[in-house]
Short mmCIF file of C-alpha atoms in Angstrom, two decimals:
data_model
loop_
_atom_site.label_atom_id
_atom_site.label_comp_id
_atom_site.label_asym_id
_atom_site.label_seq_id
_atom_site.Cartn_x
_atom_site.Cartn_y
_atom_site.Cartn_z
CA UNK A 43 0.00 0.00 0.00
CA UNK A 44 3.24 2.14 0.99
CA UNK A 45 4.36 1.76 -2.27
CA UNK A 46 1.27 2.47 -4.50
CA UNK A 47 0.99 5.65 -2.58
CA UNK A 48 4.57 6.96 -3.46
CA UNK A 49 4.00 5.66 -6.56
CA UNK A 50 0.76 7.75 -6.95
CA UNK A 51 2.62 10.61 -5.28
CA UNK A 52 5.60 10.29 -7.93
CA UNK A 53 3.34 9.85 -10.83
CA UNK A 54 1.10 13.27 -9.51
CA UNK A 55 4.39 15.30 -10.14
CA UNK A 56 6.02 13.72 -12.80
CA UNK A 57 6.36 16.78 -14.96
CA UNK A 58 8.56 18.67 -12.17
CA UNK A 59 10.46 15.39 -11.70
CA UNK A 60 11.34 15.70 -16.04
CA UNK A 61 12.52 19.23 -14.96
CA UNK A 62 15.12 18.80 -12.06
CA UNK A 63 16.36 15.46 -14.27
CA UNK A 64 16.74 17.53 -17.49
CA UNK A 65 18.09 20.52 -14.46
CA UNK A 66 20.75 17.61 -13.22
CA UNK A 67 22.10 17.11 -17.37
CA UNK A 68 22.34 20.80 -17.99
CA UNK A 69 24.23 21.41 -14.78
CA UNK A 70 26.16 18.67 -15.37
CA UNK A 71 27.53 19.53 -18.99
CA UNK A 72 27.29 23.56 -19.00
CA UNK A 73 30.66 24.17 -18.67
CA UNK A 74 31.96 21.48 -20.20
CA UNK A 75 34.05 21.19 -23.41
CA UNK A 76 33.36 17.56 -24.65
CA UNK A 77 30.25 17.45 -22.42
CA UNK A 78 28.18 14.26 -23.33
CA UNK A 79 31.39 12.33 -24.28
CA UNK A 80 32.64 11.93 -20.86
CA UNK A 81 30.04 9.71 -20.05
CA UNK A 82 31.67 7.42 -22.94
CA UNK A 83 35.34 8.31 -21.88
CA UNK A 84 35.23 6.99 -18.63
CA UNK A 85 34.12 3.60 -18.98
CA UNK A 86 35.55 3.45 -22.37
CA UNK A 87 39.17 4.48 -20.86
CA UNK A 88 38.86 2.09 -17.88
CA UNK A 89 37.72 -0.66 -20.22
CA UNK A 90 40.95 -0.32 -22.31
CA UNK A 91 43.26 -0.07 -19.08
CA UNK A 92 41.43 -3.44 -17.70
CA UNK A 93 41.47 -5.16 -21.03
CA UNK A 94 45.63 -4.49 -21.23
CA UNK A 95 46.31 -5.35 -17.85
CA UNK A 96 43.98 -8.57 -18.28
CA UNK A 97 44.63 -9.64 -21.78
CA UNK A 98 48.61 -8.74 -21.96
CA UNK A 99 50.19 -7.99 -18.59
CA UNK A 100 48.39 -10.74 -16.66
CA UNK A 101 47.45 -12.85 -20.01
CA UNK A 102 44.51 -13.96 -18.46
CA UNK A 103 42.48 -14.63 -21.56
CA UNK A 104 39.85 -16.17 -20.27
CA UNK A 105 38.60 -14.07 -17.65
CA UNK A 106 35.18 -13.26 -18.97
CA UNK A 107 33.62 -14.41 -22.23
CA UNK A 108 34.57 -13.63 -25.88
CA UNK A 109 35.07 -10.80 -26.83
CA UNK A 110 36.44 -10.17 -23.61
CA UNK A 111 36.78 -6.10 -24.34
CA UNK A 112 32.68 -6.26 -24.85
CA UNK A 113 32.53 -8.32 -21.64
CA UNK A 114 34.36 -5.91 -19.63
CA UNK A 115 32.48 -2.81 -21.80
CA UNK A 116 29.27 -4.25 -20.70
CA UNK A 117 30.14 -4.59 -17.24
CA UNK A 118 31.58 -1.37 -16.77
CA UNK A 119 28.74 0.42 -18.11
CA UNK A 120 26.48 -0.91 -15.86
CA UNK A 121 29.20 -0.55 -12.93
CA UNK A 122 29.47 3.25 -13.72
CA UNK A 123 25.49 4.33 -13.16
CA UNK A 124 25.46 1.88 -9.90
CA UNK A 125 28.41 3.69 -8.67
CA UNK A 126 26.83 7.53 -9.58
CA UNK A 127 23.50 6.32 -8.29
CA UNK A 128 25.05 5.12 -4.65
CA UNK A 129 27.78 8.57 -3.98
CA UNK A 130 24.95 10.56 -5.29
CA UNK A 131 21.39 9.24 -3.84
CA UNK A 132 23.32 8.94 -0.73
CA UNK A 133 23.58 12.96 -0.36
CA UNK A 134 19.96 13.71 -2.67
CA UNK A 135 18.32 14.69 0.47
CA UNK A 136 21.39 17.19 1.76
CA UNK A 137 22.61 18.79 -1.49
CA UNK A 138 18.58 19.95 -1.82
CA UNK A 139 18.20 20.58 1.43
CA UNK A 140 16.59 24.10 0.90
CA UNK A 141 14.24 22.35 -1.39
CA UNK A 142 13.61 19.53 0.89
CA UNK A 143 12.33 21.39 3.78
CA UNK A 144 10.85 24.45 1.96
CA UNK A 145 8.20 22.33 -0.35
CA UNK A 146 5.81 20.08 -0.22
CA UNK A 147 7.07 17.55 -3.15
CA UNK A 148 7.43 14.15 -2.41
CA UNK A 149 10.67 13.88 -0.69
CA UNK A 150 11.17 10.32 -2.41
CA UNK A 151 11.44 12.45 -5.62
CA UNK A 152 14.61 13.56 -4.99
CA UNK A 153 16.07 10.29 -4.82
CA UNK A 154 14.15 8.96 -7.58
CA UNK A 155 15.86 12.53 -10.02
CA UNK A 156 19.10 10.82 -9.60
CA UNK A 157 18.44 7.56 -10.46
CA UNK A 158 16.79 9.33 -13.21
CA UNK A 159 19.15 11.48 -14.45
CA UNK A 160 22.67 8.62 -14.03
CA UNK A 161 20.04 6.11 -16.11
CA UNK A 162 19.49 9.08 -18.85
CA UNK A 163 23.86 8.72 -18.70
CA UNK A 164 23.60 5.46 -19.12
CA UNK A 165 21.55 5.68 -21.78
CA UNK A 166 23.82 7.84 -23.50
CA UNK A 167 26.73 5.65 -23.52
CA UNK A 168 25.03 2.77 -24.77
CA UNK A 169 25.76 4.18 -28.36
CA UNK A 170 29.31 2.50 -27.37
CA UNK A 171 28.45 -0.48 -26.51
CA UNK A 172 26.18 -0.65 -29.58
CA UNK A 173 29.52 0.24 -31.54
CA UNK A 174 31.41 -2.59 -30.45
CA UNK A 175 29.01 -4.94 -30.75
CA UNK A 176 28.76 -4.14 -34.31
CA UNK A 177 32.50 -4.28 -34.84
CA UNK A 178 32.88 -7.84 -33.13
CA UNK A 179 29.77 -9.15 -35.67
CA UNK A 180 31.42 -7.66 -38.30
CA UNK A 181 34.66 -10.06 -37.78
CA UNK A 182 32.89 -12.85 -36.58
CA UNK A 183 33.74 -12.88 -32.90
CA UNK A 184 30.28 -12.45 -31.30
CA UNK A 185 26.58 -12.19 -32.69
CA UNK A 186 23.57 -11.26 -31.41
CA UNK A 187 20.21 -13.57 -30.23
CA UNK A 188 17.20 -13.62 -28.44
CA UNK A 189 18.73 -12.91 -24.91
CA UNK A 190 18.88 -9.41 -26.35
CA UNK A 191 15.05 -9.17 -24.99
CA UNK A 192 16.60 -9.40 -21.52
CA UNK A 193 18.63 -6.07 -21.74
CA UNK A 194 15.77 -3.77 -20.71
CA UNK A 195 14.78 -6.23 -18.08
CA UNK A 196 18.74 -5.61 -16.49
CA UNK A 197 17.67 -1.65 -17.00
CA UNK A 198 14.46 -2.05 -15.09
CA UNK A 199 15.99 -4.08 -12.26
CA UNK A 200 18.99 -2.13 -11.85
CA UNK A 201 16.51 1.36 -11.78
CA UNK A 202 14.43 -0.28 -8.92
CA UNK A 203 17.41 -1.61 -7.02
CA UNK A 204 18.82 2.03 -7.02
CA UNK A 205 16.06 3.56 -5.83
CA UNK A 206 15.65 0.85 -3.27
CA UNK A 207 19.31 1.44 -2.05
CA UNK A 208 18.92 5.31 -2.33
CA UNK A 209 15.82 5.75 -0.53
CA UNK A 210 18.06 3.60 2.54
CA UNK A 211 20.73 5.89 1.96
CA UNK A 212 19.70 9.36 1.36
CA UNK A 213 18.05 9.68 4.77
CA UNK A 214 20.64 7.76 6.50
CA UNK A 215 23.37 9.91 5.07
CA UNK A 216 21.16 12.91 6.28
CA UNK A 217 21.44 11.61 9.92
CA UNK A 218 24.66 9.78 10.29
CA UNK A 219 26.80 12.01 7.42
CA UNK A 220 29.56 8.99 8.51
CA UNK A 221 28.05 7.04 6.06
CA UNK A 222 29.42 8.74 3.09
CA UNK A 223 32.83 7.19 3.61
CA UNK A 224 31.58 4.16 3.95
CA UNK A 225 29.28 4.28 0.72
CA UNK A 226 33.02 4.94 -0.86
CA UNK A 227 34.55 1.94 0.88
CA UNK A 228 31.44 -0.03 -0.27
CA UNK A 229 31.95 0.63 -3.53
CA UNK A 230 35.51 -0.13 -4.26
CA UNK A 231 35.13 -3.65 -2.99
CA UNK A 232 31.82 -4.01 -4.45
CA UNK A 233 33.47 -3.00 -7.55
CA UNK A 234 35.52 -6.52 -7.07
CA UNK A 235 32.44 -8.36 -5.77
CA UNK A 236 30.86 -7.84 -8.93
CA UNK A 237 31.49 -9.75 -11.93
CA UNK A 238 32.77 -7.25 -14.19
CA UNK A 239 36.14 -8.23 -14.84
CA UNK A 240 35.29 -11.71 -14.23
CA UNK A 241 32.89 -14.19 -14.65
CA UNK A 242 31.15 -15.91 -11.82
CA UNK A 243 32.30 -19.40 -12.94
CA UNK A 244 35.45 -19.01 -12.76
CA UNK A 245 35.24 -18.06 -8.97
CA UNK A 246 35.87 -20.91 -6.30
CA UNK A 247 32.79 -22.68 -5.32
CA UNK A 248 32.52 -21.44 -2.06
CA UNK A 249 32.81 -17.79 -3.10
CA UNK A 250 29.85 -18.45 -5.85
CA UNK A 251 27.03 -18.28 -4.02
CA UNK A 252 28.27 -14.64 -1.84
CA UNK A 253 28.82 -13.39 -5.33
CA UNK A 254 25.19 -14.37 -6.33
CA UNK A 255 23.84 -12.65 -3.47
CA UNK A 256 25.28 -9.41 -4.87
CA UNK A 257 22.25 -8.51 -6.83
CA UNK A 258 24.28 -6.24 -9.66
CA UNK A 259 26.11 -9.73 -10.79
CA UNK A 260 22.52 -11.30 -11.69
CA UNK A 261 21.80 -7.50 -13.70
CA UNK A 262 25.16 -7.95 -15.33
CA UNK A 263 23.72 -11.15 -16.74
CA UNK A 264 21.07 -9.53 -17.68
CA UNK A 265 22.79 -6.86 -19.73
CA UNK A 266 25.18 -9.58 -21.18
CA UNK A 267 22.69 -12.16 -22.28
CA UNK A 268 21.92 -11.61 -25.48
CA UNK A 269 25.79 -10.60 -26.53
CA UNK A 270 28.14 -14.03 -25.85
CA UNK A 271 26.30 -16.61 -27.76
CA UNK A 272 23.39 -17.69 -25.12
CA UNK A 273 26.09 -17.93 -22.34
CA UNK A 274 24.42 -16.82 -19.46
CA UNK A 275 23.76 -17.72 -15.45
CA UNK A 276 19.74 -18.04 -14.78
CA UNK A 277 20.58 -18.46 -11.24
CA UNK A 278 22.40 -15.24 -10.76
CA UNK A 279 19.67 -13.46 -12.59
CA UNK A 280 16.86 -14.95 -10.50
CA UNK A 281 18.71 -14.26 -7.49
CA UNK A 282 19.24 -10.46 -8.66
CA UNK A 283 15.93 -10.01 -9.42
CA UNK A 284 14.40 -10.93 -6.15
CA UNK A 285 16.67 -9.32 -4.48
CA UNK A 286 15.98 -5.84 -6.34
CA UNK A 287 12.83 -6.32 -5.66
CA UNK A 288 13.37 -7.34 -1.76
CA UNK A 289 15.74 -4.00 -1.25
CA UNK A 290 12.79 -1.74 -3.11
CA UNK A 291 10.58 -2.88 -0.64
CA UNK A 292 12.66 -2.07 2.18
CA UNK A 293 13.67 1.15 0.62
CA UNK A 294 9.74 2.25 0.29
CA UNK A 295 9.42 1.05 3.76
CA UNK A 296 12.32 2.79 5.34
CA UNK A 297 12.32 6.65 4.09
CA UNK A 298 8.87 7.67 5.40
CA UNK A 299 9.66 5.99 8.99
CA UNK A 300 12.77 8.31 8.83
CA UNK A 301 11.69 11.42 6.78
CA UNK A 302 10.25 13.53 10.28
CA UNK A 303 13.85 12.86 11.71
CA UNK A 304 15.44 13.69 8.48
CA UNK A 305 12.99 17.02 8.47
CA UNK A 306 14.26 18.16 11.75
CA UNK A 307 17.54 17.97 11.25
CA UNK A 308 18.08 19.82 7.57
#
């Protein structure tokens, strides 16, 4: 019931929710020279650093599926907006905090504008990925099939499991400000928990299942399922599912049981 009504709430003022996302991508590139292309440079850069080290340095060839440079692409991608979405839903309610206090929008919008606004990002650099994927077709390395159907499903899933984790976080954040630094530690060895330079099979046994749990390895399946030739683990993306689901729920259960503390301290 929670959740209809903040759905209902969102929905009522989705028109000023378009304007502080397309506010968030105008602020974001006004002063910049290549703008838009830095959402491409980053992953694309840290892709072609990873792929050296893991291909050449390390010669660990068969870290990931073939084409392991799409593998890593695709992973990194999807890395990059969970990454923005956790350091930035985490302070949502205290960069705004004028805004917060001042009107009466839903204060689950401003958490939802962010995960709004990195997806629109993400969006952006898909072009990339697209490119890629056309090259490694072209020379016979990877083609496309019906797992493709799956990608939006990874997009939907990783959208709700943001806003699950940033409706946790933002109000947390607000009370305990602590927990910015550890949203950074979080995220660097989340970054290794995930399978984005690896694949889960090649893990030990016992580590399998801990990875699993990590809900952004069954989205990475997701997102890689219709690229590698119909290799792809249905138990990881099960598992991710439910648990995006599970951590929405307890996101649209948390944030109004904190919001009057939140309130009273901004």
């Amino acid at each position: 019931m929670i959740l209809v009504d903040q759905v209902s709430a969102l929905m009522r003022r989705r028109q000023v929710l378009a304007t502080l996302v397309q506010r968030d991508l105008r602020v974001r590139y006004a002063r910049s020279v290549l703008g838009y292309l830095w959402t491409i440079l980053d992953p694309l850069a840290m892709a072609c650093v990873y792929f050296v080290v893991f291909t050449q340095i390390l010669d660990a060839r068969d870290a990931g599926y073939d084409p392991y440079f799409l593998y890593l692409l695709t992973g990194l991608l999807a890395w990059q907006w969970f990454s923005q979405c956790m350091t930035e839903t985490s302070r949502a309610l205290l960069s705004e905090a004028r805004l917060v206090r001042s009107t009466n929008l839903p204060r689950e919008l401003w958490v939802v504008r962010v995960v709004m606004a990195k997806g629109v990002e993400f969006l952006f650099s898909l072009p990339v990925l697209v490119a890629f994927t056309a090259y490694y077709m072209a020379v016979g390395e990877t083609q496309l099939h019906w797992g493709l159907v799956l990608f939006p499903v990874g997009i939907a899933l990783q959208f709700l499991l943001m806003v699950g984790i940033g409706l946790v976080l933002a109000p947390i954040t607000t009370l305990v400000t602590d927990t910015a630094r550890v949203v950074r530690i979080a995220l660097r060895m989340g970054f290794y928990a995930t399978p984005v330079l690896y694949s889960v099979d090649q893990a030990p046994e016992g580590l399998r299942v801990l990875l699993m749990l990590n809900p952004m390895t069954g989205i990475t399946e997701f997102y890689r399922a219709g690229l590698f030739s119909g290799q792809f683990n249905a138990v990881a993306m099960g598992v991710g599912a439910v648990i995006s689901l599970v951590v929405l729920l307890i996101g649209v259960a948390t944030f109004p049981r904190l919001e009057p503390a939140v309130l009273k301290e901004i």
